[in-house]
């Protein structure tokens, strides 16, 4: 028996789209991506790629990697092969006339494209292996979400450093200022400023809830974590990494030592639903000597008959303030206490200890923190359970126990004492402080 293994030449299923041309310059049909970020935005959040591939391969053939691998072919008889250079698989191989070929996978794949004209007039084969070095690449993030982007952006940085590309990141104009000074090598634009004809490759980062075919993500984000899914989509090391931030004003906002808290969120299952939880913790922190600063956007938030208010005794720094101002408060805080929400991710990015109170997500869904507060005696982890599709339109979503006495028990059964025990473990907690006067 020979010790050598046969080479793999057979194609593997890849859901390739191959269509005949409708004209002399066949465009690649662009199908809108239905993606929903954690803020529940229902419309497609990304500009679509250019209708015709942006790269000229010669012989009238055009290609790019702006929606997976896209190829258009002029009149003639062509032999097309698409490979994955990492796995060694032939993904697709066919004979085709004038038309277009589009890969089924839209996340990063190290493609190799081979196009050969058939017949007596055949020229040399066109062979292109993916190489983004010094080429324009676009990574698009949905707008309207803070925490997701704080976790995802570092993987764009990893991609730029790995490939040496000229990277453009499309994101909210409210968030870009946090990163722009720290990453002068990256261009930051808004979705409205995207010129899709410029780019060699484009990748869309988001949470693809209904992607059973793994078209837009190689693994379901609920299995690998909210932030690490970006690493898998971009084909880089999924190990988490804080983003760098350089603020316009990094001065300390107040002289006394303080703690930042954020109690609001976008849906009730994310709240700490213990009836006296926040009031007790604010009292506990002030008795330990800290000023307690609430940095939520809204002092009150809710739906229907349920409204959540800033805790009694906390100092109100809520309102429509810039994210840079909130980051300034966080950078100088002793620590942060909050939920699985955007401000917790911002606190993590600022490099301070984060005590996160969450039950509806598993611990690996967010960044690692030794100060995670979760009660495994209660129902938990529904967000990461693929059997339950999160409903962004239902403020009171609780897929296992809605309208029963157990609704929201994942956080309702997290006691103030459990939170106090966690906070006491933070290095330097209360050291050298005198109690802050409590309000009547």
Short mmCIF file of C-alpha atoms in Angstrom, two decimals:
data_model
loop_
_atom_site.label_atom_id
_atom_site.label_comp_id
_atom_site.label_asym_id
_atom_site.label_seq_id
_atom_site.Cartn_x
_atom_site.Cartn_y
_atom_site.Cartn_z
CA UNK A 1 0.00 0.00 0.00
CA UNK A 2 1.31 3.41 -0.89
CA UNK A 3 1.92 5.88 1.96
CA UNK A 4 0.98 8.83 -0.21
CA UNK A 5 -2.52 10.28 -0.22
CA UNK A 6 -4.29 11.09 -3.47
CA UNK A 7 -4.65 14.77 -4.22
CA UNK A 8 -8.11 16.23 -3.93
CA UNK A 9 -9.43 17.23 -7.31
CA UNK A 10 -13.18 16.78 -6.89
CA UNK A 11 -15.31 19.80 -6.21
CA UNK A 12 -17.04 20.11 -2.86
CA UNK A 13 -20.52 21.64 -2.38
CA UNK A 14 -20.18 25.41 -2.27
CA UNK A 15 -23.51 26.83 -3.50
CA UNK A 16 -21.86 28.60 -6.42
CA UNK A 17 -24.10 30.83 -8.49
CA UNK A 18 -23.33 30.67 -12.22
CA UNK A 19 -25.61 32.62 -14.53
CA UNK A 20 -25.53 33.40 -18.25
CA UNK A 21 -25.00 36.96 -19.34
CA UNK A 22 -27.83 39.25 -20.37
CA UNK A 23 -25.54 41.59 -22.31
CA UNK A 24 -22.00 42.24 -23.43
CA UNK A 25 -20.80 43.22 -19.94
CA UNK A 26 -22.59 40.88 -17.56
CA UNK A 27 -23.17 42.33 -14.09
CA UNK A 28 -23.23 40.16 -11.01
CA UNK A 29 -26.65 40.21 -9.42
CA UNK A 30 -26.43 41.69 -5.93
CA UNK A 31 -28.79 40.14 -3.41
CA UNK A 32 -29.45 42.32 -0.34
CA UNK A 33 -28.17 40.78 2.87
CA UNK A 34 -30.72 40.53 5.67
CA UNK A 35 -28.70 41.09 8.80
CA UNK A 36 -29.92 42.21 12.19
CA UNK A 37 -27.59 43.79 14.75
CA UNK A 38 -28.42 43.72 18.43
CA UNK A 39 -30.29 47.00 18.20
CA UNK A 40 -32.89 45.33 15.99
CA UNK A 41 -32.41 47.37 12.81
CA UNK A 42 -34.60 45.56 10.24
CA UNK A 43 -33.27 47.07 7.00
CA UNK A 44 -30.10 45.93 5.21
CA UNK A 45 -27.40 47.91 7.02
CA UNK A 46 -24.71 47.82 4.34
CA UNK A 47 -24.24 49.48 0.96
CA UNK A 48 -24.29 46.86 -1.78
CA UNK A 49 -21.17 46.06 -3.84
CA UNK A 50 -20.62 47.55 -7.27
CA UNK A 51 -22.83 45.80 -9.85
CA UNK A 52 -19.77 44.84 -11.92
CA UNK A 53 -16.59 43.38 -10.36
CA UNK A 54 -13.93 46.03 -9.83
CA UNK A 55 -10.77 44.19 -10.98
CA UNK A 56 -9.69 43.76 -14.62
CA UNK A 57 -8.06 40.37 -15.26
CA UNK A 58 -7.59 40.88 -18.99
CA UNK A 59 -9.36 39.15 -21.91
CA UNK A 60 -12.55 40.92 -20.83
CA UNK A 61 -12.70 38.96 -17.56
CA UNK A 62 -13.45 40.90 -14.38
CA UNK A 63 -13.38 39.74 -10.77
CA UNK A 64 -13.31 40.91 -7.17
CA UNK A 65 -13.99 39.75 -3.61
CA UNK A 66 -16.65 42.27 -2.68
CA UNK A 67 -19.43 39.73 -2.16
CA UNK A 68 -17.48 36.54 -1.90
CA UNK A 69 -15.55 35.82 -5.10
CA UNK A 70 -17.27 37.34 -8.14
CA UNK A 71 -16.30 36.77 -11.77
CA UNK A 72 -17.85 38.04 -15.00
CA UNK A 73 -16.99 36.50 -18.36
CA UNK A 74 -17.39 37.99 -21.87
CA UNK A 75 -18.58 36.17 -24.97
CA UNK A 76 -16.73 32.90 -25.51
CA UNK A 77 -16.25 29.47 -24.00
CA UNK A 78 -14.59 29.45 -20.58
CA UNK A 79 -13.34 26.97 -18.03
CA UNK A 80 -13.55 28.32 -14.46
CA UNK A 81 -12.01 26.84 -11.32
CA UNK A 82 -12.39 28.27 -7.82
CA UNK A 83 -10.16 26.97 -5.01
CA UNK A 84 -9.61 27.53 -1.30
CA UNK A 85 -5.83 27.79 -0.91
CA UNK A 86 -5.99 27.15 2.84
CA UNK A 87 -7.91 23.86 2.71
CA UNK A 88 -6.73 22.74 -0.72
CA UNK A 89 -10.31 22.13 -1.84
CA UNK A 90 -11.58 22.77 -5.31
CA UNK A 91 -14.77 24.65 -4.52
CA UNK A 92 -16.14 24.92 -8.02
CA UNK A 93 -15.21 23.88 -11.55
CA UNK A 94 -17.29 24.35 -14.67
CA UNK A 95 -17.40 25.17 -18.35
CA UNK A 96 -19.47 28.27 -19.06
CA UNK A 97 -20.13 30.81 -21.78
CA UNK A 98 -20.61 34.52 -21.26
CA UNK A 99 -21.99 35.05 -17.78
CA UNK A 100 -21.10 35.37 -14.14
CA UNK A 101 -19.89 33.19 -11.29
CA UNK A 102 -20.34 34.10 -7.63
CA UNK A 103 -19.15 32.07 -4.65
CA UNK A 104 -21.64 30.95 -2.02
CA UNK A 105 -19.46 32.08 0.89
CA UNK A 106 -19.35 35.79 1.62
CA UNK A 107 -16.98 35.76 4.58
CA UNK A 108 -13.19 35.67 4.15
CA UNK A 109 -11.93 32.70 2.14
CA UNK A 110 -8.41 32.69 0.62
CA UNK A 111 -9.69 32.13 -2.90
CA UNK A 112 -7.69 31.21 -5.96
CA UNK A 113 -9.38 31.87 -9.27
CA UNK A 114 -8.42 30.18 -12.54
CA UNK A 115 -10.07 31.13 -15.82
CA UNK A 116 -9.09 29.50 -19.12
CA UNK A 117 -10.58 30.29 -22.51
CA UNK A 118 -11.40 27.12 -24.40
CA UNK A 119 -10.87 26.40 -28.07
CA UNK A 120 -8.19 27.04 -30.66
CA UNK A 121 -7.97 30.76 -29.85
CA UNK A 122 -7.31 30.15 -26.17
CA UNK A 123 -4.84 32.44 -24.44
CA UNK A 124 -2.84 31.61 -21.34
CA UNK A 125 -4.95 30.87 -18.28
CA UNK A 126 -5.81 33.72 -15.95
CA UNK A 127 -4.70 32.75 -12.45
CA UNK A 128 -5.29 35.02 -9.46
CA UNK A 129 -4.64 34.12 -5.85
CA UNK A 130 -6.20 36.38 -3.23
CA UNK A 131 -3.65 38.97 -2.12
CA UNK A 132 -4.89 42.12 -0.38
CA UNK A 133 -1.44 43.64 0.22
CA UNK A 134 -1.53 47.36 -0.67
CA UNK A 135 -5.03 46.93 -2.08
CA UNK A 136 -8.20 48.73 -1.02
CA UNK A 137 -10.35 46.65 1.35
CA UNK A 138 -13.63 47.68 2.96
CA UNK A 139 -14.94 46.26 6.24
CA UNK A 140 -18.49 47.35 6.99
CA UNK A 141 -20.09 47.52 10.44
CA UNK A 142 -23.78 48.17 11.08
CA UNK A 143 -24.71 51.50 12.63
CA UNK A 144 -26.83 51.97 15.72
CA UNK A 145 -24.92 49.58 17.95
CA UNK A 146 -22.08 50.33 20.37
CA UNK A 147 -21.11 47.15 22.18
CA UNK A 148 -21.03 44.97 19.09
CA UNK A 149 -18.68 47.35 17.32
CA UNK A 150 -16.35 47.76 20.30
CA UNK A 151 -15.91 43.99 20.23
CA UNK A 152 -15.71 43.63 16.45
CA UNK A 153 -13.39 46.46 15.45
CA UNK A 154 -10.16 44.91 16.85
CA UNK A 155 -10.56 42.05 14.37
CA UNK A 156 -10.54 44.56 11.52
CA UNK A 157 -7.24 45.81 12.94
CA UNK A 158 -5.93 42.24 12.97
CA UNK A 159 -7.02 41.80 9.36
CA UNK A 160 -5.21 44.96 8.25
CA UNK A 161 -2.02 43.91 10.02
CA UNK A 162 -2.17 40.38 8.65
CA UNK A 163 -2.75 41.34 5.01
CA UNK A 164 -1.08 44.75 4.76
CA UNK A 165 -4.09 46.16 2.95
CA UNK A 166 -5.27 49.74 2.70
CA UNK A 167 -8.23 49.34 5.01
CA UNK A 168 -11.39 51.43 5.13
CA UNK A 169 -13.93 50.84 7.90
CA UNK A 170 -17.51 51.98 7.48
CA UNK A 171 -19.26 52.69 10.78
CA UNK A 172 -21.37 55.19 12.68
CA UNK A 173 -20.03 58.74 12.77
CA UNK A 174 -20.72 58.67 16.52
CA UNK A 175 -18.26 55.83 17.15
CA UNK A 176 -15.45 56.50 14.66
CA UNK A 177 -13.93 59.36 16.74
CA UNK A 178 -13.09 56.85 19.46
CA UNK A 179 -10.70 55.03 17.09
CA UNK A 180 -9.54 57.57 14.51
CA UNK A 181 -6.61 59.00 16.49
CA UNK A 182 -5.39 55.56 17.58
CA UNK A 183 -5.41 54.10 14.05
CA UNK A 184 -4.21 56.70 11.52
CA UNK A 185 -3.43 53.88 9.07
CA UNK A 186 -7.16 53.05 8.80
CA UNK A 187 -9.66 55.24 6.97
CA UNK A 188 -12.99 55.73 8.74
CA UNK A 189 -16.12 56.61 6.78
CA UNK A 190 -19.89 56.42 7.18
CA UNK A 191 -22.07 54.11 5.05
CA UNK A 192 -23.19 57.12 3.03
CA UNK A 193 -19.58 57.77 1.99
CA UNK A 194 -18.90 54.27 0.64
CA UNK A 195 -17.81 54.14 -3.01
CA UNK A 196 -18.17 50.41 -3.80
CA UNK A 197 -16.24 50.65 -7.07
CA UNK A 198 -12.98 51.33 -5.17
CA UNK A 199 -12.51 48.06 -3.36
CA UNK A 200 -10.71 44.82 -4.09
CA UNK A 201 -12.56 43.07 -1.25
CA UNK A 202 -15.42 43.82 1.14
CA UNK A 203 -16.49 42.05 4.33
CA UNK A 204 -19.67 42.65 6.32
CA UNK A 205 -19.58 42.12 10.07
CA UNK A 206 -22.76 41.41 11.97
CA UNK A 207 -25.01 38.90 13.70
CA UNK A 208 -26.56 36.57 11.13
CA UNK A 209 -29.39 34.91 13.02
CA UNK A 210 -30.90 32.84 10.21
CA UNK A 211 -27.76 31.88 8.32
CA UNK A 212 -28.29 28.11 8.39
CA UNK A 213 -26.18 27.66 5.25
CA UNK A 214 -23.29 29.60 6.83
CA UNK A 215 -23.19 31.95 3.90
CA UNK A 216 -22.10 35.01 5.88
CA UNK A 217 -20.34 33.43 8.86
CA UNK A 218 -18.37 30.18 9.11
CA UNK A 219 -19.80 29.42 12.57
CA UNK A 220 -22.93 30.63 14.33
CA UNK A 221 -22.12 33.66 16.48
CA UNK A 222 -24.14 32.18 19.35
CA UNK A 223 -21.56 29.40 19.61
CA UNK A 224 -18.39 31.48 19.54
CA UNK A 225 -19.39 34.75 21.21
CA UNK A 226 -20.59 38.16 20.16
CA UNK A 227 -17.16 39.61 19.40
CA UNK A 228 -15.23 36.53 18.29
CA UNK A 229 -17.62 35.97 15.40
CA UNK A 230 -15.86 38.89 13.65
CA UNK A 231 -12.56 37.03 13.89
CA UNK A 232 -14.12 34.01 12.22
CA UNK A 233 -15.74 36.11 9.48
CA UNK A 234 -12.42 37.83 8.72
CA UNK A 235 -10.26 34.73 9.01
CA UNK A 236 -8.03 36.07 11.79
CA UNK A 237 -7.15 34.86 15.28
CA UNK A 238 -10.42 34.98 17.27
CA UNK A 239 -8.62 35.71 20.54
CA UNK A 240 -10.23 38.84 21.96
CA UNK A 241 -8.32 42.13 21.89
CA UNK A 242 -9.23 45.53 23.26
CA UNK A 243 -9.42 48.35 20.72
CA UNK A 244 -7.09 51.29 21.14
CA UNK A 245 -8.65 54.67 21.88
CA UNK A 246 -7.13 58.16 22.05
CA UNK A 247 -9.59 60.74 23.37
CA UNK A 248 -9.59 64.44 22.59
CA UNK A 249 -9.82 65.14 26.33
CA UNK A 250 -8.35 62.53 28.68
CA UNK A 251 -8.39 64.67 31.83
CA UNK A 252 -9.97 63.39 35.02
CA UNK A 253 -13.58 64.66 35.25
CA UNK A 254 -13.70 64.87 39.07
CA UNK A 255 -11.05 64.74 41.76
CA UNK A 256 -12.68 62.15 44.05
CA UNK A 257 -12.56 58.43 43.39
CA UNK A 258 -15.71 57.16 41.74
CA UNK A 259 -17.44 54.21 40.10
CA UNK A 260 -19.43 54.32 36.87
CA UNK A 261 -22.68 52.40 36.55
CA UNK A 262 -25.08 51.86 33.63
CA UNK A 263 -28.45 50.33 34.40
CA UNK A 264 -30.38 50.74 31.12
CA UNK A 265 -30.54 48.47 28.10
CA UNK A 266 -32.48 47.84 24.91
CA UNK A 267 -34.68 44.99 26.15
CA UNK A 268 -35.93 43.93 29.57
CA UNK A 269 -34.14 40.57 29.64
CA UNK A 270 -30.83 42.48 29.71
CA UNK A 271 -31.77 44.46 32.82
CA UNK A 272 -30.93 43.47 36.38
CA UNK A 273 -34.50 42.64 37.35
CA UNK A 274 -33.97 42.24 41.09
CA UNK A 275 -36.47 44.69 42.67
CA UNK A 276 -34.02 46.34 45.10
CA UNK A 277 -30.74 45.44 43.43
CA UNK A 278 -29.44 48.76 42.14
CA UNK A 279 -30.62 50.76 45.15
CA UNK A 280 -28.71 48.41 47.48
CA UNK A 281 -25.56 48.44 45.35
CA UNK A 282 -25.47 52.23 45.08
CA UNK A 283 -25.77 52.43 48.87
CA UNK A 284 -23.04 49.79 49.26
CA UNK A 285 -20.65 51.66 46.95
CA UNK A 286 -21.20 54.99 48.67
CA UNK A 287 -20.69 53.40 52.08
CA UNK A 288 -17.38 52.08 50.71
CA UNK A 289 -16.37 55.67 49.88
CA UNK A 290 -17.09 55.95 46.17
CA UNK A 291 -19.06 58.54 44.31
CA UNK A 292 -21.44 56.66 42.00
CA UNK A 293 -21.84 58.13 38.51
CA UNK A 294 -24.59 56.90 36.17
CA UNK A 295 -23.51 57.34 32.53
CA UNK A 296 -26.52 55.86 30.71
CA UNK A 297 -27.88 57.78 27.76
CA UNK A 298 -31.36 57.78 29.30
CA UNK A 299 -32.29 58.27 32.93
CA UNK A 300 -35.53 56.38 32.30
CA UNK A 301 -36.25 53.70 29.71
CA UNK A 302 -38.84 51.01 29.19
CA UNK A 303 -42.00 50.02 27.35
CA UNK A 304 -45.68 49.78 28.11
CA UNK A 305 -46.21 49.61 31.86
CA UNK A 306 -42.58 48.84 32.74
CA UNK A 307 -40.08 51.70 33.09
CA UNK A 308 -36.59 51.51 34.55
CA UNK A 309 -35.17 54.54 36.38
CA UNK A 310 -31.76 55.80 37.42
CA UNK A 311 -31.06 54.33 40.89
CA UNK A 312 -31.65 56.51 43.92
CA UNK A 313 -28.38 58.02 45.15
CA UNK A 314 -26.50 57.82 41.84
CA UNK A 315 -25.20 61.05 40.32
CA UNK A 316 -26.84 61.80 37.00
CA UNK A 317 -24.48 62.08 34.03
CA UNK A 318 -27.07 60.73 31.58
CA UNK A 319 -28.17 62.55 28.44
CA UNK A 320 -27.15 62.92 24.81
CA UNK A 321 -23.45 63.23 25.49
CA UNK A 322 -20.72 62.06 23.13
CA UNK A 323 -19.21 58.61 23.50
CA UNK A 324 -15.83 60.30 24.00
CA UNK A 325 -17.19 62.01 27.09
CA UNK A 326 -18.52 58.73 28.45
CA UNK A 327 -15.17 57.09 27.70
CA UNK A 328 -13.45 59.92 29.61
CA UNK A 329 -15.56 59.14 32.68
CA UNK A 330 -14.80 55.44 32.32
CA UNK A 331 -11.02 55.76 31.85
CA UNK A 332 -10.64 57.34 35.29
CA UNK A 333 -13.22 55.25 37.17
CA UNK A 334 -12.04 52.67 39.70
CA UNK A 335 -14.34 50.18 37.98
CA UNK A 336 -17.65 49.81 36.15
CA UNK A 337 -20.81 48.00 37.18
CA UNK A 338 -23.37 47.27 34.48
CA UNK A 339 -25.15 44.83 32.22
CA UNK A 340 -24.42 43.03 28.98
CA UNK A 341 -24.70 46.32 27.12
CA UNK A 342 -22.71 48.72 25.00
CA UNK A 343 -21.32 50.73 27.90
CA UNK A 344 -19.89 47.57 29.45
CA UNK A 345 -17.94 47.01 26.22
CA UNK A 346 -16.80 50.63 26.27
CA UNK A 347 -15.62 50.19 29.86
CA UNK A 348 -13.72 47.04 28.84
CA UNK A 349 -12.10 48.97 25.99
CA UNK A 350 -11.02 51.62 28.52
CA UNK A 351 -9.11 48.94 30.42
CA UNK A 352 -10.88 49.19 33.79
CA UNK A 353 -12.37 46.28 35.79
CA UNK A 354 -15.91 45.47 34.66
CA UNK A 355 -18.50 43.82 36.89
CA UNK A 356 -21.12 42.52 34.47
CA UNK A 357 -24.53 41.41 35.70
CA UNK A 358 -26.08 39.15 33.06
CA UNK A 359 -28.07 35.96 32.93
CA UNK A 360 -29.58 35.80 29.47
CA UNK A 361 -26.15 35.34 27.83
CA UNK A 362 -23.49 32.74 28.49
CA UNK A 363 -20.16 33.90 29.88
CA UNK A 364 -18.31 33.32 26.62
CA UNK A 365 -20.70 35.63 24.77
CA UNK A 366 -18.90 38.74 26.02
CA UNK A 367 -15.30 39.64 26.87
CA UNK A 368 -13.58 37.77 29.67
CA UNK A 369 -13.92 39.34 33.10
CA UNK A 370 -13.28 37.77 36.52
CA UNK A 371 -16.15 39.89 37.83
CA UNK A 372 -19.00 38.34 35.87
CA UNK A 373 -22.16 37.92 37.95
CA UNK A 374 -24.47 35.07 36.91
CA UNK A 375 -26.69 32.67 38.87
CA UNK A 376 -26.66 29.20 37.36
CA UNK A 377 -29.43 28.05 39.68
CA UNK A 378 -31.81 30.13 37.58
CA UNK A 379 -32.77 29.74 33.94
CA UNK A 380 -29.98 31.28 31.84
CA UNK A 381 -28.33 31.56 28.45
CA UNK A 382 -31.36 31.87 26.16
CA UNK A 383 -29.56 34.36 23.89
CA UNK A 384 -26.97 31.72 22.99
CA UNK A 385 -29.53 28.94 22.54
CA UNK A 386 -30.01 28.47 18.79
CA UNK A 387 -33.44 26.98 19.47
CA UNK A 388 -34.66 30.44 20.48
CA UNK A 389 -34.61 33.21 17.87
CA UNK A 390 -34.20 36.57 19.60
CA UNK A 391 -37.11 38.91 18.84
CA UNK A 392 -35.86 42.49 18.62
CA UNK A 393 -39.41 43.81 18.50
CA UNK A 394 -40.49 42.20 21.79
CA UNK A 395 -39.20 44.33 24.67
CA UNK A 396 -40.26 41.61 27.12
CA UNK A 397 -38.73 38.67 25.23
CA UNK A 398 -38.25 35.71 27.54
CA UNK A 399 -38.53 32.61 25.34
CA UNK A 400 -38.77 30.00 28.07
CA UNK A 401 -40.86 31.68 30.77
CA UNK A 402 -42.69 34.70 29.36
CA UNK A 403 -45.99 35.47 31.16
CA UNK A 404 -45.15 33.07 33.98
CA UNK A 405 -43.82 33.71 37.51
CA UNK A 406 -40.36 32.70 36.24
CA UNK A 407 -40.08 35.47 33.62
CA UNK A 408 -36.64 37.15 33.78
CA UNK A 409 -35.53 34.96 36.67
CA UNK A 410 -32.06 34.84 35.08
CA UNK A 411 -31.31 38.24 36.62
CA UNK A 412 -34.15 38.56 39.14
CA UNK A 413 -32.47 35.78 41.14
CA UNK A 414 -29.07 37.51 41.08
CA UNK A 415 -29.06 38.92 44.60
CA UNK A 416 -27.45 42.15 45.80
CA UNK A 417 -25.31 40.04 48.10
CA UNK A 418 -23.86 38.13 45.14
CA UNK A 419 -23.01 41.42 43.46
CA UNK A 420 -21.48 42.82 46.66
CA UNK A 421 -19.29 39.73 47.02
CA UNK A 422 -18.09 40.15 43.45
CA UNK A 423 -17.28 43.84 43.91
CA UNK A 424 -15.27 43.19 47.08
CA UNK A 425 -12.94 41.00 44.99
CA UNK A 426 -11.93 43.88 42.73
CA UNK A 427 -8.31 44.77 43.61
CA UNK A 428 -8.10 47.89 45.78
CA UNK A 429 -11.83 47.99 46.44
CA UNK A 430 -12.52 50.79 48.93
CA UNK A 431 -8.89 51.05 50.05
CA UNK A 432 -8.17 54.46 51.60
CA UNK A 433 -11.72 55.76 51.22
CA UNK A 434 -14.19 57.22 53.68
CA UNK A 435 -17.95 56.70 53.29
CA UNK A 436 -19.75 59.18 51.03
CA UNK A 437 -22.75 60.90 52.61
CA UNK A 438 -25.97 59.15 51.66
CA UNK A 439 -29.01 61.05 50.47
CA UNK A 440 -32.11 60.87 52.60
#
